[in-house]
Amino acid sequence: MTTPDTTDRGDAEQLSQIVSRQNAQLKALNEANLLLAEERLVSSVLQRVVDISRELSGARYAALGMLDETGQLKAFLTSGIDERARASIGELPSGKGLLGAMLERTEPLRIDKMSDHPKSEGFPPGHPDMTSFLGVPIRYKGRAVGSLYLTDKDGGSPFDQDDEEIVRLFSNQAAVAIQNALLNEQIQVLAVETERTRISREMHDGLAQVLGYINTKAQAVEQFMTNKDLDAAKDHLKEMSETARQAYREVREGILALRTQVGPDRSLSDALTEFISEFRYHLGSSTKVKQTIPDNMNLNPLQEVQILRIVQESLTNTRKHAQAATVSVVISQQNEGLLVEVSDDGRGFNPMAVKREEWPHLGLQTMQERAEAVGGTFEVESARGKGTKVRVFIPNPTSVRSRRDDS
Ligand SMILES: Nc1ncnc2c1ncn2[C@@H]1O[C@H](COP(=O)(O)OP(=O)(O)OP(=O)(O)O)[C@@H](O)[C@H]1O
Ligand SMILES: [Mg+2]
């Protein structure tokens, strides 16, 4: 018989084992979550989910089946299975047998020997042999979105309650990460479409004004020629050809700007760095361009597109108007949001008195619209001889919420 003392010690030991196992599980879950957060592409998130679930459960093989809105299997990813076996399974399995049965379940399913299960239909030729099984549904807001299939724990031994629990907890995080990635892709598509509409409007407005200007000049030239005032006709022709040259330069620069894109596999930081290096090249050696750009700016895809375009337009303005020795792009994370500053030490101007001439001045106005469209603010600080600073501030989503809460 055990004395009360040894029983206590036994209980304490057992308890401490449980606590340390739970700690290890929490640590693993936390690490899994961080790994998931690194991915932006849906396909990469899905692959991470299946790889991580295999590691967390100690399974030899893992698979992830994803459902579309109609409940049909739309993707099937595996982990731990070699190319040949993967090819024999085919692009998408038929979805019958245990695989199909899992997709209809709301609770996890554990089986010590798969072949004994009534739904088991055996494996196709070339498929690795599998013994123990753990299936965990992935649900988002009460709806089945897919299922995790784990087999052969430590080479075939049964999965236990702890394995089931950790994969179940992980599947909740996975569901959120998958949903986020899907939403992000949708926003990306929307951002590109909104951007196309805006650019076609800008091109239309800009070109319409340039062509209108050239037309007016051409009529004037005709009039001067009729009146035999050749000197005046020549002056106007010179202006016309300068305008055409400038329009051509701007179209080329516009194309460079459009070629630079942000996307799920291209960060804003990379896109800006690439644009600035090409811009330096276009600028030549007379102006120095400095940059301080953080790797991660925590912006949504719509905000990324707008910041990219604002920095591009500000830099174009410095090239066209500033005659600066130094231009700098500084992006910094502040307590309340992200601050983007493009400054130059050039000739400056009076922002309150931008001339309304025939020539279009859309840049500053469009930058303001872009910043405001994504919840940001836009300011220009400039004076003759004092350089120019364009400042855009995008508040953090949390600080916007708390500010709204205060009001
Ligand atoms: N960095 C700068 N340095 C000096 N002047 C500037 C600078 N940025 C803008 N300006 C002045 O402000 C005016 C308005 O700029 P804005 O970008 O709106 O139009 P634009 O560059 O003339 O034409 P668009 O951008 O439509 O091609 C410019 O014409 C220029 O006089
Ligand atoms: Mg401009």
mmCIF file of N, CA, C and O and ligand atoms in Angstrom, residues 313 317 320-321 363-364, ligand 2:
data_model
loop_
_atom_site.group_PDB
_atom_site.id
_atom_site.type_symbol
_atom_site.label_atom_id
_atom_site.label_comp_id
_atom_site.label_asym_id
_atom_site.label_seq_id
_atom_site.Cartn_x
_atom_site.Cartn_y
_atom_site.Cartn_z
ATOM 1 N N GLU A 313 4.664 59.557 -57.377
ATOM 2 C CA GLU A 313 4.299 60.891 -57.872
ATOM 3 C C GLU A 313 5.155 61.972 -57.192
ATOM 4 O O GLU A 313 5.592 62.921 -57.845
ATOM 5 N N ASN A 317 7.573 64.568 -59.109
ATOM 6 C CA ASN A 317 7.509 66.013 -58.909
ATOM 7 C C ASN A 317 8.883 66.601 -58.596
ATOM 8 O O ASN A 317 9.230 67.667 -59.106
ATOM 9 N N LYS A 320 10.714 66.804 -61.828
ATOM 10 C CA LYS A 320 10.209 67.791 -62.780
ATOM 11 C C LYS A 320 10.391 69.230 -62.305
ATOM 12 O O LYS A 320 10.631 70.126 -63.090
ATOM 13 N N HIS A 321 10.206 69.431 -61.002
ATOM 14 C CA HIS A 321 10.106 70.827 -60.549
ATOM 15 C C HIS A 321 11.162 71.302 -59.551
ATOM 16 O O HIS A 321 11.336 72.492 -59.387
ATOM 17 N N GLY A 363 -1.193 65.982 -60.027
ATOM 18 C CA GLY A 363 -0.407 65.184 -59.088
ATOM 19 C C GLY A 363 -0.769 65.379 -57.624
ATOM 20 O O GLY A 363 -1.131 64.427 -56.925
ATOM 21 N N LEU A 364 -0.704 66.640 -57.152
ATOM 22 C CA LEU A 364 -0.936 66.889 -55.718
ATOM 23 C C LEU A 364 -2.355 66.502 -55.316
ATOM 24 O O LEU A 364 -2.581 65.865 -54.287
HETATM 25 MG MG MG B 2 3.112 66.160 -60.564
#
